[in-house]
């Protein structure tokens, strides 16, 4: 880890939780006898699909907005995002009475575009490449003076996402393992950090689609390898790992496990059929890797963070 | 009401709840700010889609099986059902170590057939008419000596379904209205009975699809009118009102409200999108009628029983 990065402390994560509490849900932890039998372990699902804006991203966005100074507030916030962070930031801004400018790829799911609009965010469309997103965002920031709140590679965002695992540990579950999906790495980084502070004996795993496996390859090579041409149904996990997130993940994550799209869809279907809850494909990756690696999780108490439930219902893969 | 019908008392409903408790879930009550804003009232959803076998039917089936005598237990149970009662009875029987014979129409959704099989029920298929179901069931009962546990027109079943509203009232919500779907009338009858005993000031409404509106027509005519040729997406509500259920409903239900299939699908989509939970079409009818009758529910605290979540995911209507 670079010596000049100062990671959020446990006190700071607890303070973030107090800060954002009035604006987020404390989400429930559910389990399913049928899925436990199939997996051969005891799984506890932390349901961030029930979170405000339908995803854990509400935590980081609210935390980042509430930490802005008065002048920054007046100029508003801006970001680029494939979806959930966009809605989360628009809502966080709107709830604090400030403006938000959201750069979105034209290919983002309809439900995510509508969500941003319904929260009063101003959408600026761009081509679906990371380069186009960054260029468009730079223009927006130059025009408006808005503060850029990145989707994941930002300490205030990571600190906010870290509050999800804080709630799991506050609930008193004694987990042997905790699995979170990894795209940009904000949720996995925050989860690993909180767990390192509170229950260092619990192994934290990242779950990644094979078609966007930069975290897996980075972990194997022990250096950050960016993702090029990702291709997976898990549309929330297309982005490359952030630098800050990688610094946390390489240190505090036990392993990165991958699953292919068929396995992800199968896990997604299981959650719909057996738990009767709506999740997006990205959210099914942790269950897919747990089912795929029975020897790793056999007989253990396993936490899984269900990251979000924003899916185009007309395009379900089953 | 016929003077020779002795309805379950409050003490008996409470005893049924104690009896079935170890074999059912106490389901949560959820709400959604977005749906409340849209509906103009405060809605509390009792989530029986999270119940064992994915539907409230687990309650009545377990209660009826646990009340059988030893000799009856040895010969097993039998029923005809379009789905959820079938799975519920198969599971209740299997959990008590007894046999179950389930007469099902060939047209029943795959997920419901599989559920019966997975619980160890023996399926006997018949044509999708009430006459064929009854004839086939009579043959099964004659062959096996099994006890027929009807899907709804049976006091032990009604007593079991009545425990759902009991949990709502135990949770301490002060509702002005409580809305349950009505097919055969077991859930609505049980709900009306418990509410009559505990909170008689709360109005109980039945919610029915326009394409299977025998309860609505019976209520208007003040006499039981059977359903012929029902046609609706709400496949759990095709059956005609039972005699016992009608005796309770005509006395203790405030009104029957109907919605068409377009309104039912729209309500179903709202629940998926905003609450991130999986429900079957029958289960969306109460929300559909609440949205359709804003003047009736404006500003009130409204309970809605979400009856079940067993839907063929490959055939979602959106």
mmCIF file of N, CA, C and O in Angstrom, chain B residues 128-191:
data_model
loop_
_atom_site.group_PDB
_atom_site.id
_atom_site.type_symbol
_atom_site.label_atom_id
_atom_site.label_comp_id
_atom_site.label_asym_id
_atom_site.label_seq_id
_atom_site.Cartn_x
_atom_site.Cartn_y
_atom_site.Cartn_z
ATOM 1 N N UNK B 128 -58.506 -29.421 -16.604
ATOM 2 C CA UNK B 128 -58.626 -28.190 -15.821
ATOM 3 C C UNK B 128 -60.072 -27.704 -15.649
ATOM 4 O O UNK B 128 -60.397 -26.570 -15.980
ATOM 5 N N UNK B 129 -60.927 -28.567 -15.127
ATOM 6 C CA UNK B 129 -62.286 -28.121 -14.765
ATOM 7 C C UNK B 129 -62.542 -28.553 -13.327
ATOM 8 O O UNK B 129 -61.950 -29.515 -12.835
ATOM 9 N N UNK B 130 -63.424 -27.811 -12.667
ATOM 10 C CA UNK B 130 -63.720 -28.120 -11.272
ATOM 11 C C UNK B 130 -64.356 -29.508 -11.171
ATOM 12 O O UNK B 130 -64.096 -30.262 -10.224
ATOM 13 N N UNK B 131 -65.170 -29.878 -12.186
ATOM 14 C CA UNK B 131 -65.841 -31.180 -12.194
ATOM 15 C C UNK B 131 -64.798 -32.317 -12.257
ATOM 16 O O UNK B 131 -64.875 -33.280 -11.494
ATOM 17 N N UNK B 132 -63.833 -32.178 -13.178
ATOM 18 C CA UNK B 132 -62.805 -33.213 -13.325
ATOM 19 C C UNK B 132 -61.988 -33.353 -12.045
ATOM 20 O O UNK B 132 -61.653 -34.460 -11.609
ATOM 21 N N UNK B 133 -61.691 -32.202 -11.434
ATOM 22 C CA UNK B 133 -60.933 -32.227 -10.183
ATOM 23 C C UNK B 133 -61.680 -33.006 -9.104
ATOM 24 O O UNK B 133 -61.101 -33.847 -8.414
ATOM 25 N N UNK B 134 -62.962 -32.700 -8.959
ATOM 26 C CA UNK B 134 -63.743 -33.335 -7.891
ATOM 27 C C UNK B 134 -63.875 -34.843 -8.121
ATOM 28 O O UNK B 134 -63.743 -35.638 -7.196
ATOM 29 N N UNK B 135 -64.131 -35.218 -9.397
ATOM 30 C CA UNK B 135 -64.304 -36.632 -9.728
ATOM 31 C C UNK B 135 -63.004 -37.394 -9.440
ATOM 32 O O UNK B 135 -63.009 -38.457 -8.805
ATOM 33 N N UNK B 136 -61.878 -36.830 -9.905
ATOM 34 C CA UNK B 136 -60.590 -37.493 -9.694
ATOM 35 C C UNK B 136 -60.286 -37.610 -8.206
ATOM 36 O O UNK B 136 -59.792 -38.638 -7.732
ATOM 37 N N UNK B 137 -60.591 -36.567 -7.474
ATOM 38 C CA UNK B 137 -60.334 -36.594 -6.030
ATOM 39 C C UNK B 137 -61.149 -37.687 -5.349
ATOM 40 O O UNK B 137 -60.634 -38.431 -4.508
ATOM 41 N N UNK B 138 -62.436 -37.805 -5.735
ATOM 42 C CA UNK B 138 -63.293 -38.840 -5.143
ATOM 43 C C UNK B 138 -62.687 -40.230 -5.354
ATOM 44 O O UNK B 138 -62.704 -41.067 -4.448
ATOM 45 N N UNK B 139 -62.161 -40.448 -6.558
ATOM 46 C CA UNK B 139 -61.527 -41.741 -6.852
ATOM 47 C C UNK B 139 -60.317 -41.985 -5.957
ATOM 48 O O UNK B 139 -60.127 -43.076 -5.410
ATOM 49 N N UNK B 140 -59.495 -40.948 -5.795
ATOM 50 C CA UNK B 140 -58.281 -41.070 -4.974
ATOM 51 C C UNK B 140 -58.651 -41.390 -3.525
ATOM 52 O O UNK B 140 -58.058 -42.273 -2.893
ATOM 53 N N UNK B 141 -59.640 -40.677 -2.999
ATOM 54 C CA UNK B 141 -60.061 -40.878 -1.611
ATOM 55 C C UNK B 141 -60.623 -42.298 -1.427
ATOM 56 O O UNK B 141 -60.319 -42.980 -0.442
ATOM 57 N N UNK B 142 -61.417 -42.760 -2.416
ATOM 58 C CA UNK B 142 -61.981 -44.113 -2.350
ATOM 59 C C UNK B 142 -60.871 -45.169 -2.359
ATOM 60 O O UNK B 142 -60.904 -46.150 -1.616
ATOM 61 N N UNK B 143 -59.845 -44.944 -3.186
ATOM 62 C CA UNK B 143 -58.733 -45.897 -3.300
ATOM 63 C C UNK B 143 -57.857 -45.960 -2.052
ATOM 64 O O UNK B 143 -57.341 -47.013 -1.684
ATOM 65 N N UNK B 144 -57.599 -44.798 -1.444
ATOM 66 C CA UNK B 144 -56.540 -44.721 -0.421
ATOM 67 C C UNK B 144 -57.064 -44.565 1.007
ATOM 68 O O UNK B 144 -56.324 -44.819 1.960
ATOM 69 N N UNK B 145 -58.297 -44.111 1.152
ATOM 70 C CA UNK B 145 -58.798 -43.812 2.498
ATOM 71 C C UNK B 145 -58.243 -42.522 3.061
ATOM 72 O O UNK B 145 -58.402 -42.215 4.252
ATOM 73 N N UNK B 146 -57.568 -41.742 2.200
ATOM 74 C CA UNK B 146 -56.984 -40.478 2.664
ATOM 75 C C UNK B 146 -58.090 -39.487 3.058
ATOM 76 O O UNK B 146 -59.210 -39.559 2.552
ATOM 77 N N UNK B 147 -57.755 -38.569 3.953
ATOM 78 C CA UNK B 147 -58.688 -37.516 4.354
ATOM 79 C C UNK B 147 -58.570 -36.337 3.391
ATOM 80 O O UNK B 147 -57.464 -35.834 3.145
ATOM 81 N N UNK B 148 -59.712 -35.927 2.881
ATOM 82 C CA UNK B 148 -59.733 -34.773 1.976
ATOM 83 C C UNK B 148 -59.572 -33.478 2.780
ATOM 84 O O UNK B 148 -60.358 -33.197 3.675
ATOM 85 N N UNK B 149 -58.518 -32.708 2.458
ATOM 86 C CA UNK B 149 -58.351 -31.371 3.056
ATOM 87 C C UNK B 149 -58.606 -30.358 1.950
ATOM 88 O O UNK B 149 -57.759 -30.138 1.088
ATOM 89 N N UNK B 150 -59.797 -29.744 1.945
ATOM 90 C CA UNK B 150 -60.139 -28.818 0.855
ATOM 91 C C UNK B 150 -59.249 -27.571 0.891
ATOM 92 O O UNK B 150 -58.716 -27.243 1.947
ATOM 93 N N UNK B 151 -59.100 -26.902 -0.249
ATOM 94 C CA UNK B 151 -58.216 -25.735 -0.316
ATOM 95 C C UNK B 151 -58.709 -24.562 0.530
ATOM 96 O O UNK B 151 -57.895 -23.754 0.973
ATOM 97 N N UNK B 152 -60.030 -24.435 0.705
ATOM 98 C CA UNK B 152 -60.507 -23.232 1.421
ATOM 99 C C UNK B 152 -61.807 -23.451 2.194
ATOM 100 O O UNK B 152 -61.987 -22.885 3.254
ATOM 101 N N UNK B 153 -62.694 -24.332 1.706
ATOM 102 C CA UNK B 153 -64.029 -24.420 2.326
ATOM 103 C C UNK B 153 -64.031 -25.428 3.469
ATOM 104 O O UNK B 153 -64.689 -26.473 3.418
ATOM 105 N N UNK B 154 -63.281 -25.115 4.527
ATOM 106 C CA UNK B 154 -63.042 -26.063 5.617
ATOM 107 C C UNK B 154 -62.650 -25.239 6.852
ATOM 108 O O UNK B 154 -61.783 -24.373 6.774
ATOM 109 N N UNK B 155 -63.292 -25.548 7.989
ATOM 110 C CA UNK B 155 -63.078 -24.697 9.166
ATOM 111 C C UNK B 155 -61.624 -24.710 9.672
ATOM 112 O O UNK B 155 -61.110 -23.680 10.108
ATOM 113 N N UNK B 156 -60.952 -25.872 9.613
ATOM 114 C CA UNK B 156 -59.558 -25.925 10.084
ATOM 115 C C UNK B 156 -58.637 -25.109 9.180
ATOM 116 O O UNK B 156 -57.646 -24.530 9.633
ATOM 117 N N UNK B 157 -58.974 -25.098 7.888
ATOM 118 C CA UNK B 157 -58.177 -24.314 6.934
ATOM 119 C C UNK B 157 -58.399 -22.822 7.179
ATOM 120 O O UNK B 157 -57.450 -22.038 7.266
ATOM 121 N N UNK B 158 -59.664 -22.438 7.330
ATOM 122 C CA UNK B 158 -59.979 -21.022 7.595
ATOM 123 C C UNK B 158 -59.312 -20.568 8.901
ATOM 124 O O UNK B 158 -58.730 -19.489 8.977
ATOM 125 N N UNK B 159 -59.384 -21.439 9.919
ATOM 126 C CA UNK B 159 -58.768 -21.135 11.217
ATOM 127 C C UNK B 159 -57.263 -20.885 11.054
ATOM 128 O O UNK B 159 -56.701 -19.986 11.667
ATOM 129 N N UNK B 160 -56.619 -21.704 10.208
ATOM 130 C CA UNK B 160 -55.186 -21.521 9.942
ATOM 131 C C UNK B 160 -54.921 -20.207 9.226
ATOM 132 O O UNK B 160 -54.031 -19.441 9.619
ATOM 133 N N UNK B 161 -55.691 -19.922 8.187
ATOM 134 C CA UNK B 161 -55.466 -18.667 7.435
ATOM 135 C C UNK B 161 -55.741 -17.452 8.327
ATOM 136 O O UNK B 161 -55.151 -16.383 8.128
ATOM 137 N N UNK B 162 -56.617 -17.623 9.328
ATOM 138 C CA UNK B 162 -56.953 -16.513 10.232
ATOM 139 C C UNK B 162 -55.758 -16.077 11.079
ATOM 140 O O UNK B 162 -55.756 -14.975 11.644
ATOM 141 N N UNK B 163 -54.726 -16.928 11.156
ATOM 142 C CA UNK B 163 -53.560 -16.579 11.983
ATOM 143 C C UNK B 163 -52.689 -15.506 11.332
ATOM 144 O O UNK B 163 -51.862 -14.888 11.999
ATOM 145 N N UNK B 164 -52.875 -15.284 10.037
ATOM 146 C CA UNK B 164 -52.097 -14.249 9.345
ATOM 147 C C UNK B 164 -52.482 -12.863 9.889
ATOM 148 O O UNK B 164 -51.615 -12.075 10.289
ATOM 149 N N UNK B 165 -53.793 -12.589 9.927
ATOM 150 C CA UNK B 165 -54.253 -11.308 10.484
ATOM 151 C C UNK B 165 -53.924 -11.221 11.975
ATOM 152 O O UNK B 165 -53.617 -10.141 12.488
ATOM 153 N N UNK B 166 -53.952 -12.361 12.666
ATOM 154 C CA UNK B 166 -53.591 -12.359 14.090
ATOM 155 C C UNK B 166 -52.193 -11.769 14.284
ATOM 156 O O UNK B 166 -51.969 -10.943 15.176
ATOM 157 N N UNK B 167 -51.255 -12.164 13.425
ATOM 158 C CA UNK B 167 -49.884 -11.623 13.536
ATOM 159 C C UNK B 167 -49.861 -10.130 13.262
ATOM 160 O O UNK B 167 -49.121 -9.381 13.897
ATOM 161 N N UNK B 168 -50.662 -9.695 12.290
ATOM 162 C CA UNK B 168 -50.717 -8.249 11.995
ATOM 163 C C UNK B 168 -51.166 -7.493 13.237
ATOM 164 O O UNK B 168 -50.567 -6.496 13.630
ATOM 165 N N UNK B 169 -52.229 -7.985 13.877
ATOM 166 C CA UNK B 169 -52.766 -7.269 15.054
ATOM 167 C C UNK B 169 -51.828 -7.393 16.234
ATOM 168 O O UNK B 169 -51.683 -6.451 17.029
ATOM 169 N N UNK B 170 -51.155 -8.532 16.363
ATOM 170 C CA UNK B 170 -50.165 -8.671 17.445
ATOM 171 C C UNK B 170 -49.013 -7.680 17.275
ATOM 172 O O UNK B 170 -48.417 -7.242 18.251
ATOM 173 N N UNK B 171 -48.695 -7.359 16.009
ATOM 174 C CA UNK B 171 -47.591 -6.426 15.752
ATOM 175 C C UNK B 171 -47.946 -4.991 16.155
ATOM 176 O O UNK B 171 -47.090 -4.111 16.131
ATOM 177 N N UNK B 172 -49.218 -4.757 16.469
ATOM 178 C CA UNK B 172 -49.602 -3.469 17.058
ATOM 179 C C UNK B 172 -49.879 -2.342 16.088
ATOM 180 O O UNK B 172 -49.911 -1.175 16.477
ATOM 181 N N UNK B 173 -50.067 -2.655 14.806
ATOM 182 C CA UNK B 173 -50.425 -1.610 13.848
ATOM 183 C C UNK B 173 -51.880 -1.198 14.037
ATOM 184 O O UNK B 173 -52.746 -2.059 14.199
ATOM 185 N N UNK B 174 -52.153 0.087 13.986
ATOM 186 C CA UNK B 174 -53.552 0.541 14.079
ATOM 187 C C UNK B 174 -54.066 0.836 12.682
ATOM 188 O O UNK B 174 -54.006 1.977 12.209
ATOM 189 N N UNK B 175 -54.559 -0.177 12.023
ATOM 190 C CA UNK B 175 -55.014 -0.017 10.639
ATOM 191 C C UNK B 175 -56.458 0.430 10.576
ATOM 192 O O UNK B 175 -57.294 0.020 11.381
ATOM 193 N N UNK B 176 -56.746 1.269 9.566
ATOM 194 C CA UNK B 176 -58.132 1.649 9.289
ATOM 195 C C UNK B 176 -58.793 0.647 8.356
ATOM 196 O O UNK B 176 -60.013 0.512 8.334
ATOM 197 N N UNK B 177 -57.977 0.017 7.536
ATOM 198 C CA UNK B 177 -58.508 -0.933 6.544
ATOM 199 C C UNK B 177 -57.510 -2.064 6.339
ATOM 200 O O UNK B 177 -56.306 -1.881 6.517
ATOM 201 N N UNK B 178 -58.025 -3.225 5.987
ATOM 202 C CA UNK B 178 -57.170 -4.388 5.720
ATOM 203 C C UNK B 178 -57.723 -5.064 4.464
ATOM 204 O O UNK B 178 -58.922 -5.372 4.392
ATOM 205 N N UNK B 179 -56.852 -5.257 3.462
ATOM 206 C CA UNK B 179 -57.301 -5.769 2.170
ATOM 207 C C UNK B 179 -56.622 -7.106 1.861
ATOM 208 O O UNK B 179 -55.399 -7.211 1.918
ATOM 209 N N UNK B 180 -57.427 -8.115 1.561
ATOM 210 C CA UNK B 180 -56.895 -9.431 1.191
ATOM 211 C C UNK B 180 -57.508 -9.841 -0.141
ATOM 212 O O UNK B 180 -58.645 -9.480 -0.453
ATOM 213 N N UNK B 181 -56.754 -10.616 -0.938
ATOM 214 C CA UNK B 181 -57.338 -11.127 -2.182
ATOM 215 C C UNK B 181 -58.401 -12.167 -1.863
ATOM 216 O O UNK B 181 -58.351 -12.800 -0.805
ATOM 217 N N UNK B 182 -59.351 -12.344 -2.796
ATOM 218 C CA UNK B 182 -60.372 -13.369 -2.581
ATOM 219 C C UNK B 182 -60.528 -14.258 -3.813
ATOM 220 O O UNK B 182 -60.758 -13.786 -4.929
ATOM 221 N N UNK B 183 -60.304 -15.548 -3.591
ATOM 222 C CA UNK B 183 -60.556 -16.574 -4.615
ATOM 223 C C UNK B 183 -61.621 -17.479 -4.023
ATOM 224 O O UNK B 183 -62.814 -17.211 -4.096
ATOM 225 N N UNK B 184 -61.185 -18.548 -3.321
ATOM 226 C CA UNK B 184 -62.117 -19.400 -2.592
ATOM 227 C C UNK B 184 -62.612 -18.760 -1.305
ATOM 228 O O UNK B 184 -63.665 -19.124 -0.789
ATOM 229 N N UNK B 185 -61.847 -17.813 -0.788
ATOM 230 C CA UNK B 185 -62.294 -17.047 0.367
ATOM 231 C C UNK B 185 -61.714 -17.465 1.706
ATOM 232 O O UNK B 185 -62.108 -16.919 2.742
ATOM 233 N N UNK B 186 -60.758 -18.397 1.714
ATOM 234 C CA UNK B 186 -60.179 -18.842 2.981
ATOM 235 C C UNK B 186 -59.390 -17.741 3.675
ATOM 236 O O UNK B 186 -59.544 -17.501 4.874
ATOM 237 N N UNK B 187 -58.544 -17.062 2.921
ATOM 238 C CA UNK B 187 -57.729 -15.998 3.506
ATOM 239 C C UNK B 187 -58.609 -14.816 3.907
ATOM 240 O O UNK B 187 -58.495 -14.296 5.018
ATOM 241 N N UNK B 188 -59.498 -14.403 2.999
ATOM 242 C CA UNK B 188 -60.368 -13.261 3.308
ATOM 243 C C UNK B 188 -61.283 -13.581 4.494
ATOM 244 O O UNK B 188 -61.453 -12.760 5.401
ATOM 245 N N UNK B 189 -61.843 -14.790 4.517
ATOM 246 C CA UNK B 189 -62.710 -15.195 5.623
ATOM 247 C C UNK B 189 -61.963 -15.188 6.951
ATOM 248 O O UNK B 189 -62.421 -14.605 7.939
ATOM 249 N N UNK B 190 -60.792 -15.809 6.967
ATOM 250 C CA UNK B 190 -59.988 -15.856 8.189
ATOM 251 C C UNK B 190 -59.581 -14.468 8.650
ATOM 252 O O UNK B 190 -59.619 -14.158 9.849
ATOM 253 N N UNK B 191 -59.204 -13.625 7.678
ATOM 254 C CA UNK B 191 -58.784 -12.260 7.993
ATOM 255 C C UNK B 191 -59.948 -11.468 8.597
ATOM 256 O O UNK B 191 -59.787 -10.748 9.588
#
